GROMACS .gro file of C-alpha atoms in nm:
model
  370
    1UNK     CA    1  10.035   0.242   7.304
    2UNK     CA    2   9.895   0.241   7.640
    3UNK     CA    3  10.139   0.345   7.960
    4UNK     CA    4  10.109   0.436   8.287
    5UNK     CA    5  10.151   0.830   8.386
    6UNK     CA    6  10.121   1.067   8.641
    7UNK     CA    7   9.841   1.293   8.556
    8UNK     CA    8   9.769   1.657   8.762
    9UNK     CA    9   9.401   1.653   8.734
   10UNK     CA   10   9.338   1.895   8.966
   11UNK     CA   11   9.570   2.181   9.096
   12UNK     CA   12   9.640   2.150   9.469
   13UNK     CA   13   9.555   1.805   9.460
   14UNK     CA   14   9.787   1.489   9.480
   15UNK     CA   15   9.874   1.346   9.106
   16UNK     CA   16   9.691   1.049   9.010
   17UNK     CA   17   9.888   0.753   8.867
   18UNK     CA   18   9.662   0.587   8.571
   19UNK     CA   19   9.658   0.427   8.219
   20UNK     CA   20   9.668   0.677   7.931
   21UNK     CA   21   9.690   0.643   7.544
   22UNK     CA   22  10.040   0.769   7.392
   23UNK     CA   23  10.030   0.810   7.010
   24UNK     CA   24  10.320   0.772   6.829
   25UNK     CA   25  10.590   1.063   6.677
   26UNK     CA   26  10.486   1.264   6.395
   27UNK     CA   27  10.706   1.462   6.202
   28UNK     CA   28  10.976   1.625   6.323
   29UNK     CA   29  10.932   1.378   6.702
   30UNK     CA   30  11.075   1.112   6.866
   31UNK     CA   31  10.967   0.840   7.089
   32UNK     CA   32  11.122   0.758   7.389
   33UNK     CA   33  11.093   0.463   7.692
   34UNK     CA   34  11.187   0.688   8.006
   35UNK     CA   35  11.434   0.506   8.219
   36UNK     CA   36  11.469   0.788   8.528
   37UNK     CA   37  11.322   1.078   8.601
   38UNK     CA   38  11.412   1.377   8.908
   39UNK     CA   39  11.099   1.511   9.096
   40UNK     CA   40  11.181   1.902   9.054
   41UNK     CA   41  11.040   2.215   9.255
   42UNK     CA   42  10.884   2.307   8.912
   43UNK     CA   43  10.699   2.001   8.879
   44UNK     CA   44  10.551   2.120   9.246
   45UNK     CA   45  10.466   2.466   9.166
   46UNK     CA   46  10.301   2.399   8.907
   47UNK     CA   47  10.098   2.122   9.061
   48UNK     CA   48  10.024   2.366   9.337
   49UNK     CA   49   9.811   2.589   9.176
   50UNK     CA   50  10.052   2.879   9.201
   51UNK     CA   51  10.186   2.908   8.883
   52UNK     CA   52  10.035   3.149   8.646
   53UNK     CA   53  10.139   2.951   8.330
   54UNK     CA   54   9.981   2.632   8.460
   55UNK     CA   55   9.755   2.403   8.330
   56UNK     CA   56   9.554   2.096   8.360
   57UNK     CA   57   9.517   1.803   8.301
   58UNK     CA   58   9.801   1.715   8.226
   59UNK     CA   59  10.117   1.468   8.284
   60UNK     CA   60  10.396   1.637   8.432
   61UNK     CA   61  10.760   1.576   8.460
   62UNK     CA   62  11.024   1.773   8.316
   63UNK     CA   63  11.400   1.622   8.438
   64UNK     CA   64  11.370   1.290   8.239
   65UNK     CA   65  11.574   1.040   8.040
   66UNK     CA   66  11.575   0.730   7.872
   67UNK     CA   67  11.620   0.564   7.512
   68UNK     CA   68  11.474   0.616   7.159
   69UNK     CA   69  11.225   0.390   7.088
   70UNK     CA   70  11.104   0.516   6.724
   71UNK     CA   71  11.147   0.827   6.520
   72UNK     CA   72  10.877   1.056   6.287
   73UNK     CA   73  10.959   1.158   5.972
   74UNK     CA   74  11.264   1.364   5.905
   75UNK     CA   75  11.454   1.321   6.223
   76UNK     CA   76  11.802   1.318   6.142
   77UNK     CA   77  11.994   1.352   6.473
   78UNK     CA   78  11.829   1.077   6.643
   79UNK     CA   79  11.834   0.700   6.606
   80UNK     CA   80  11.667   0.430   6.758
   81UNK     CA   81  11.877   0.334   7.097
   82UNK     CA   82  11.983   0.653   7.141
   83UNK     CA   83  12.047   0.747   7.499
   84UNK     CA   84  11.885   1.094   7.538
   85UNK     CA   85  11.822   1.333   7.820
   86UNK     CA   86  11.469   1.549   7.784
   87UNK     CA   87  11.494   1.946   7.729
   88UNK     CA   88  11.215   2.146   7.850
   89UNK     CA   89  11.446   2.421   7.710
   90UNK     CA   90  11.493   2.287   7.289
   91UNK     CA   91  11.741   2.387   7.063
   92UNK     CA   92  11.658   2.421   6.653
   93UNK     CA   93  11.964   2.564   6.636
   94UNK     CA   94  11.799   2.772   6.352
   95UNK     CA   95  11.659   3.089   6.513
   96UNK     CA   96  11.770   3.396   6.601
   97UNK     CA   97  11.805   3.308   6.917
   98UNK     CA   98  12.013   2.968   6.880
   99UNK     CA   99  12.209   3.147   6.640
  100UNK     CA  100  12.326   3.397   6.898
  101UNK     CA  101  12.585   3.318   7.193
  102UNK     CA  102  12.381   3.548   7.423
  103UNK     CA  103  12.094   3.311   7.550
  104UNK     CA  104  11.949   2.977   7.491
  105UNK     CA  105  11.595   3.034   7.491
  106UNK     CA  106  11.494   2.924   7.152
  107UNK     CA  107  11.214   3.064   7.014
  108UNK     CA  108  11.118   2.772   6.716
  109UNK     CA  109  10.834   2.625   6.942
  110UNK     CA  110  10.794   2.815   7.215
  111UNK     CA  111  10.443   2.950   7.178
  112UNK     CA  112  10.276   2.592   7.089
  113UNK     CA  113  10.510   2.451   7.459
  114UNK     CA  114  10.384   2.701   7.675
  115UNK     CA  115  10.017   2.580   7.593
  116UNK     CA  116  10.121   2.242   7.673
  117UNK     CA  117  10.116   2.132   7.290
  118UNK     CA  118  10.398   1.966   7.080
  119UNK     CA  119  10.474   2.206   6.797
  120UNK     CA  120  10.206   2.145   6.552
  121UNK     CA  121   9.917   2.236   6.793
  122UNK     CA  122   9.829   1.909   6.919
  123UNK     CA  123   9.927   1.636   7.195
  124UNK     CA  124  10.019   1.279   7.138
  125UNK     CA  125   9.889   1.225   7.505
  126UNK     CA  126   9.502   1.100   7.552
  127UNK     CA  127   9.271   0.923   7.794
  128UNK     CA  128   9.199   0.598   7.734
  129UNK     CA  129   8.894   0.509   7.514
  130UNK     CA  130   8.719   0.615   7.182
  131UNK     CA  131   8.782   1.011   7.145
  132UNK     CA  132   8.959   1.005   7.456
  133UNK     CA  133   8.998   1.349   7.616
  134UNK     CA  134   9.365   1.500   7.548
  135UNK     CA  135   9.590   1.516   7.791
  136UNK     CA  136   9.849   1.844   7.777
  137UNK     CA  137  10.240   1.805   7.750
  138UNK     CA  138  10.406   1.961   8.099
  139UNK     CA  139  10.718   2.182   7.948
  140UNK     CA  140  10.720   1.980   7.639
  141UNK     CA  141  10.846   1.678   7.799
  142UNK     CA  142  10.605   1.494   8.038
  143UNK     CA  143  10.831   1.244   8.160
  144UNK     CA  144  10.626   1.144   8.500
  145UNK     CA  145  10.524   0.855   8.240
  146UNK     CA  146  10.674   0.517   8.106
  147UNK     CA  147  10.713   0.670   7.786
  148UNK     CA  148  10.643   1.007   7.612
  149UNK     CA  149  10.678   1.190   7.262
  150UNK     CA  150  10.863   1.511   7.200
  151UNK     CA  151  11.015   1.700   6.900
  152UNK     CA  152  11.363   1.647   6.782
  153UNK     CA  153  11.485   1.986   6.876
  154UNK     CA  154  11.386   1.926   7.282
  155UNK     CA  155  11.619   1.547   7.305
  156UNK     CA  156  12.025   1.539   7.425
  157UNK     CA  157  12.163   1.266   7.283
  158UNK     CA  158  12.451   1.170   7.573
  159UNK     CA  159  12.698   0.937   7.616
  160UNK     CA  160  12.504   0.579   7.644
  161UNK     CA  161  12.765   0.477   7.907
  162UNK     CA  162  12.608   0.752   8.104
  163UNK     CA  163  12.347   0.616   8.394
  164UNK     CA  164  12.045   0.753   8.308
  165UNK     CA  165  11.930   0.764   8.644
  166UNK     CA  166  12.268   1.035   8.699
  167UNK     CA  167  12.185   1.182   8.351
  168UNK     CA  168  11.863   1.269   8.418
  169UNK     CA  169  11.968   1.516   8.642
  170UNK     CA  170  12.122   1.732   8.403
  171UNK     CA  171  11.779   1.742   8.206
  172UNK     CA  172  11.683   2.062   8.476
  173UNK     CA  173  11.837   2.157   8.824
  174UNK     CA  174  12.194   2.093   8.765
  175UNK     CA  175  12.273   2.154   8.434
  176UNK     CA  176  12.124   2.516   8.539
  177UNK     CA  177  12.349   2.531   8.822
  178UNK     CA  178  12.669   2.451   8.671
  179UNK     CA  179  12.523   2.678   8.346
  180UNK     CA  180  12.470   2.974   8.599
  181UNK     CA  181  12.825   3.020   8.728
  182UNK     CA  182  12.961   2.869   8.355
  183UNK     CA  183  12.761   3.053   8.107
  184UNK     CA  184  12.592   3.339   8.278
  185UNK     CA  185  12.792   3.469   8.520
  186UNK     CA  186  13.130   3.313   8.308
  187UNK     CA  187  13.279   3.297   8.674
  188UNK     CA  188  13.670   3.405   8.649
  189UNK     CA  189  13.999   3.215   8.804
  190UNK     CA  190  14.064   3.343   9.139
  191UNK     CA  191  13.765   3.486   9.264
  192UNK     CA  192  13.514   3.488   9.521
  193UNK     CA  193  13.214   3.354   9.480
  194UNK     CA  194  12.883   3.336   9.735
  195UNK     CA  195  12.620   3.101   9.670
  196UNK     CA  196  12.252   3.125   9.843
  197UNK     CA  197  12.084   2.798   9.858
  198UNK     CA  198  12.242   2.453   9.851
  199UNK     CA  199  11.936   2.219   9.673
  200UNK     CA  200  12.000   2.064   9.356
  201UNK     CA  201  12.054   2.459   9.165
  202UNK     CA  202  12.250   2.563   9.470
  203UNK     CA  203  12.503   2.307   9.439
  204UNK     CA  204  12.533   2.254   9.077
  205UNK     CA  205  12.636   2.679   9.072
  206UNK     CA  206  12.888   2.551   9.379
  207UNK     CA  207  13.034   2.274   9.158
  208UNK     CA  208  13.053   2.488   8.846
  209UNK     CA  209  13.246   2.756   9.021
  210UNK     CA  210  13.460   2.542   9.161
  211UNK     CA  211  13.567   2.406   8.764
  212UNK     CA  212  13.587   2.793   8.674
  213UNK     CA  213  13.822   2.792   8.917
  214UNK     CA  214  13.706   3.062   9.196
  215UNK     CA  215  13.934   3.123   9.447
  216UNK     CA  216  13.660   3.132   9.756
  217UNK     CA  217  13.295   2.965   9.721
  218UNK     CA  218  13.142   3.037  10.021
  219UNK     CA  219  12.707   2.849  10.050
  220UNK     CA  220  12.438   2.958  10.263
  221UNK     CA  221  12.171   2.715  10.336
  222UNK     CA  222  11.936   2.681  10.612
  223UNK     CA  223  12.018   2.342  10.634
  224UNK     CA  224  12.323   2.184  10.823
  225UNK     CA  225  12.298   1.878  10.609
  226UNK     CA  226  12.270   2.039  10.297
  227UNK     CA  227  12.600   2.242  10.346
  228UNK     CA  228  12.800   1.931  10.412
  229UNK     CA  229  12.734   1.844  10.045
  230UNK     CA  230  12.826   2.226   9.943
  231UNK     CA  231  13.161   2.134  10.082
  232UNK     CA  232  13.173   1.799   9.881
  233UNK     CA  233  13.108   1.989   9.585
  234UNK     CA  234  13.376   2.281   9.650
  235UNK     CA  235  13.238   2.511   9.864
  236UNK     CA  236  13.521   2.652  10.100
  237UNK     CA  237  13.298   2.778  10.317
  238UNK     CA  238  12.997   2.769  10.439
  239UNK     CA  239  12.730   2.911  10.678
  240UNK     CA  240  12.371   2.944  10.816
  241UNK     CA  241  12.167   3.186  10.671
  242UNK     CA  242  11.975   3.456  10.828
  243UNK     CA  243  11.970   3.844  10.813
  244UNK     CA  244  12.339   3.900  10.905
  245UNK     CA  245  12.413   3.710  10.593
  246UNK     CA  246  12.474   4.028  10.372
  247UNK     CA  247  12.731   4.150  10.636
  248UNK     CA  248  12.920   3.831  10.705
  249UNK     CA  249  12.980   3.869  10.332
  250UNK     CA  250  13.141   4.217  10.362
  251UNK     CA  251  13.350   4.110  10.679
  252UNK     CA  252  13.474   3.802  10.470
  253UNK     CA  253  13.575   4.036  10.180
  254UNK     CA  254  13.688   4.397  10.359
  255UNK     CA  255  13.369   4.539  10.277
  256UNK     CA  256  13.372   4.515   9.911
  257UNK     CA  257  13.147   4.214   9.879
  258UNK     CA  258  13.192   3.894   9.642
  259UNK     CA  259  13.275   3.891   9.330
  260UNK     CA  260  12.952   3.659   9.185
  261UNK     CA  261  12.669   3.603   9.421
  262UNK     CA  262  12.388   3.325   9.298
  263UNK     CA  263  12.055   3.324   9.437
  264UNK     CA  264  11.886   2.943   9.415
  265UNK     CA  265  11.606   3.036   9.668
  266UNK     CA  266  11.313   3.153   9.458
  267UNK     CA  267  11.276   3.378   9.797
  268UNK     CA  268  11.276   3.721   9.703
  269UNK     CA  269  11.438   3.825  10.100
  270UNK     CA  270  11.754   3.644   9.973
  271UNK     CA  271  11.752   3.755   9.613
  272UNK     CA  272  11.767   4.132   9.753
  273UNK     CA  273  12.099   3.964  10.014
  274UNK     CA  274  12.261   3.828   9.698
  275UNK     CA  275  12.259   4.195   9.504
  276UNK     CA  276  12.361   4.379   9.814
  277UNK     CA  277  12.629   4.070   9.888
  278UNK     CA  278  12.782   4.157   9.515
  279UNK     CA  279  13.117   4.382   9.527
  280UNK     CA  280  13.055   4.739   9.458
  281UNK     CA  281  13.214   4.846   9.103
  282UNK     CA  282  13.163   4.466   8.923
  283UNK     CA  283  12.983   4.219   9.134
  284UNK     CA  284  12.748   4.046   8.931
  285UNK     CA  285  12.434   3.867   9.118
  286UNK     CA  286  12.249   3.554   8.884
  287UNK     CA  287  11.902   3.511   9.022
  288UNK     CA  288  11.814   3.145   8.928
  289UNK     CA  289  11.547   3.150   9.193
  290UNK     CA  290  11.110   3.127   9.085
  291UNK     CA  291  10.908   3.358   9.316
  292UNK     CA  292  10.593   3.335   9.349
  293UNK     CA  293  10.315   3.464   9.203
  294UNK     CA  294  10.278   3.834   9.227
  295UNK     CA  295  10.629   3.869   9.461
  296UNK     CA  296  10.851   4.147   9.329
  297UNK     CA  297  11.246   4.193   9.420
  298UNK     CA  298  11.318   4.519   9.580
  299UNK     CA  299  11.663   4.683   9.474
  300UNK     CA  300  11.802   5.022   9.647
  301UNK     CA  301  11.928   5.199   9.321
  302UNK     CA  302  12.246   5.305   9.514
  303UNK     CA  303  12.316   4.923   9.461
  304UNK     CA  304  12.308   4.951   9.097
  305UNK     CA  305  12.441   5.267   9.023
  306UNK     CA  306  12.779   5.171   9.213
  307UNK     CA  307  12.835   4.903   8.970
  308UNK     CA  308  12.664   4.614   9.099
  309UNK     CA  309  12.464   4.392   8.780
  310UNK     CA  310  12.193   4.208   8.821
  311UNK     CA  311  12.113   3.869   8.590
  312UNK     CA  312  11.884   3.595   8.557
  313UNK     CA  313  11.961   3.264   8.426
  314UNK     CA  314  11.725   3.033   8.266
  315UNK     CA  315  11.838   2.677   8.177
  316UNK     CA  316  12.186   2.827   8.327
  317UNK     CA  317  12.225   2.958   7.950
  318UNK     CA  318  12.262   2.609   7.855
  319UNK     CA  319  12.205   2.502   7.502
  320UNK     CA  320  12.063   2.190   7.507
  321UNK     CA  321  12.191   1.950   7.251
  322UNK     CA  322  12.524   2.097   7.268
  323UNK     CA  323  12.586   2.148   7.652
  324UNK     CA  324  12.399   1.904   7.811
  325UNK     CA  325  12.613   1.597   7.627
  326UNK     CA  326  12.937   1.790   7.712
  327UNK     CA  327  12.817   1.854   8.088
  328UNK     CA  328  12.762   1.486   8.071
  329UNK     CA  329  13.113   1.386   7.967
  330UNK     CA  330  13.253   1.575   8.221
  331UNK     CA  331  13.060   1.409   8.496
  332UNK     CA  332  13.220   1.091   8.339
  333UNK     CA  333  13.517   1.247   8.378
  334UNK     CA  334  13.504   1.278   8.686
  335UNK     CA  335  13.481   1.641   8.768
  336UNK     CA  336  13.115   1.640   8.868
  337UNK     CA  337  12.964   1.401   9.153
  338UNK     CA  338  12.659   1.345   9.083
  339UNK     CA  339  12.559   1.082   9.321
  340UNK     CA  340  12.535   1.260   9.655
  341UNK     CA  341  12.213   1.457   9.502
  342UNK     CA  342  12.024   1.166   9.481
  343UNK     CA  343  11.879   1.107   9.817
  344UNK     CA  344  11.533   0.858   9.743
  345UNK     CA  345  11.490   0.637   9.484
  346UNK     CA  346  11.081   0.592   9.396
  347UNK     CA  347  10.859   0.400   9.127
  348UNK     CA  348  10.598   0.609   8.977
  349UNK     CA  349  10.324   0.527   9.164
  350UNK     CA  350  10.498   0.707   9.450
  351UNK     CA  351  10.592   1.037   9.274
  352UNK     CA  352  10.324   1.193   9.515
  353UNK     CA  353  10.552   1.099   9.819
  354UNK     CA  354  10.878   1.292   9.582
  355UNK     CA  355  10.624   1.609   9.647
  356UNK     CA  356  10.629   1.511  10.049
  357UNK     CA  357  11.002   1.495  10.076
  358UNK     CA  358  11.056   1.829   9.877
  359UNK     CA  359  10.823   1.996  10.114
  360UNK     CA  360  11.010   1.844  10.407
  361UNK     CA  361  11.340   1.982  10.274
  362UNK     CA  362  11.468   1.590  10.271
  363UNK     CA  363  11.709   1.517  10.016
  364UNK     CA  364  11.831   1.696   9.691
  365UNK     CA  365  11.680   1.442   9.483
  366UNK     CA  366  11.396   1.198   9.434
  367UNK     CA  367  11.452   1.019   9.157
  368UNK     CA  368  11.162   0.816   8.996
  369UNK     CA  369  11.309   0.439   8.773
  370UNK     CA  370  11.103   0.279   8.544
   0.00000   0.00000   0.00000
């Protein structure tokens, strides 16, 4: 079938909308009609040139959802009209790794994803035309498109009554925000919590503090703006950042420090403020942040050796096909508001102008509708 994507063809260089082939599911994949998809920082690292795992061409997209149009052979979990939500982080549920409550990152098809392949070594994305050129799949998923094909494992089936244009939201940045303070850091009743960074990570680790039930969430953003919608999500408190930030902590906290300190920055200045923000004996400091290329995050060993833990959280420890439908429900619930974090709305053709408003720090969300 022939649909309209968002193709990096050149790193550094604005995405070009065009008309590419789409092949249908194979085995063990699914086909499915995006309905709403975030534009996420990763998306724009990777487009940048920056990222060592990178690759091109290829459509990107990550943060997507939509319905099921068709099914390959042997899917069982899926149906067509299923509402689903994309995983750039699957779930077999048969490796070592799924089979273990200690992370999420499953291993069945990671090697084939991270070349920008569906699992059996190919892509189901091509250029348009006899032996058309093919086109790599960004994280698995590339949902900057009207449609795309991905395995079985990699697809949330959610609640259809769900807006997909909310649910795509938990495909990425806030399902690893709530994840980090749920699953990683398992945040405790009663205590005090610092968050660095209020963007779409930033707040989702506010809001899922705030259901552990922490006493104290204090947010530190550079932005004014942004820390108003901290304080919608439960922050308590909240102030600008800077290099006094590490020792407004202490004063708030008689010079203990918190007891969880998240790091949704990807700058390596604050990473090294949320470790030396965390409470000597237990604090524990998530790093959910992407550096850049090369940068490395400098610890004083006293830090360490007093009892402070460091930990990094990918996906927010979320397993996809279980978590992401619950996370879902509870948004229909009503214990997660999800509509301040969309700030634009945008058609495809305009995903290069979601790039533009991330570098201009305006918003929490673009959110591209089909």
């Amino acid at each position: 079938m022939k649909i309209r994507a968002a193709v990096l063809e050149e790193f550094a260089k604005p995405l070009v909308v065009q008309d590419v082939e789409l092949h249908g599911p194979k085995a063990g994949e699914v086909l499915v009609r995006l309905v709403a998809c975030g534009v996420c920082h990763t998306d724009m690292y990777t487009a940048s040139g920056v990222d060592p795992s990178g690759y091109a061409p290829t459509v990107l997209g990550h943060e997507g959802a939509g319905v099921v149009e068709a099914i390959g052979e042997g899917v069982t979990s899926l149906a067509v009209g299923d509402h689903v939500v994309t995983l750039f982080s699957p779930q077999c549920r048969e490796c070592v790794h799924c089979e273990s409550t200690k992370t999420n990152i499953c291993l069945a098809i990671r090697d084939e994803q991270g070349q920008g392949h569906l699992p059996d070594g190919t892509t189901r994305l091509h250029r348009i035309g006899d032996g058309g050129e093919p086109l790599r799949h960004f994280m698995g998923t590339s949902t900057f498109a009207e449609a795309t094909v991905m395995p079985e494992i990699a697809l949330a089936k959610v609640n259809p009554e769900a807006p997909l244009d909310r649910a795509c939201l938990f495909a990425c940045g806030l399902s690893t925000g709530l994840g980090a303070a749920m699953n990683t850091a398992k945040v405790e009743a009663g205590s005090f919590a610092v968050v660095f960074g209020a963007g779409m990570v930033g707040l989702g680790a506010v809001a899922g503090a705030r259901l552990q039930g922490a006493e104290r969430i204090v947010c530190v953003d550079l932005s004014e703006d942004r820390l108003e919608l901290a304080r919608g999500q439960g922050a308590t408190d909240t102030f600008i950042g800077g290099d006094d930030a590490v020792e407004r902590i202490l004063e708030m906290t008689d010079g203990f420090g918190a007891d969880y300190t998240f790091e949704a920055t990807g700058n390596v200045k604050v990473m090294r403020q949320a470790v030396e923000s965390a409470r000597m004996g237990w604090g524990l400091c998530t790093v959910t942040g992407v550096a850049g290329k090369g940068e490395t995050l400098d610890v004083v060993p006293r830090y360490l050796i007093t009892g402070r833990r460091i930990a990094g959280s990918s996906f927010g420890g979320v397993k996809g096909r279980d978590q992401v439908p619950q996370l879902v429900d509870r948004y229909l619930a009503g214990d997660i508001d999800v509509d301040p974090f969309i700030s634009h709305r945008l058609t495809l053709d305009e995903v290069n102008k979601g790039f533009d408003l991330m570098h201009a720090a305006d918003g929490i969300r673009s959110v591209i509708e089909f």
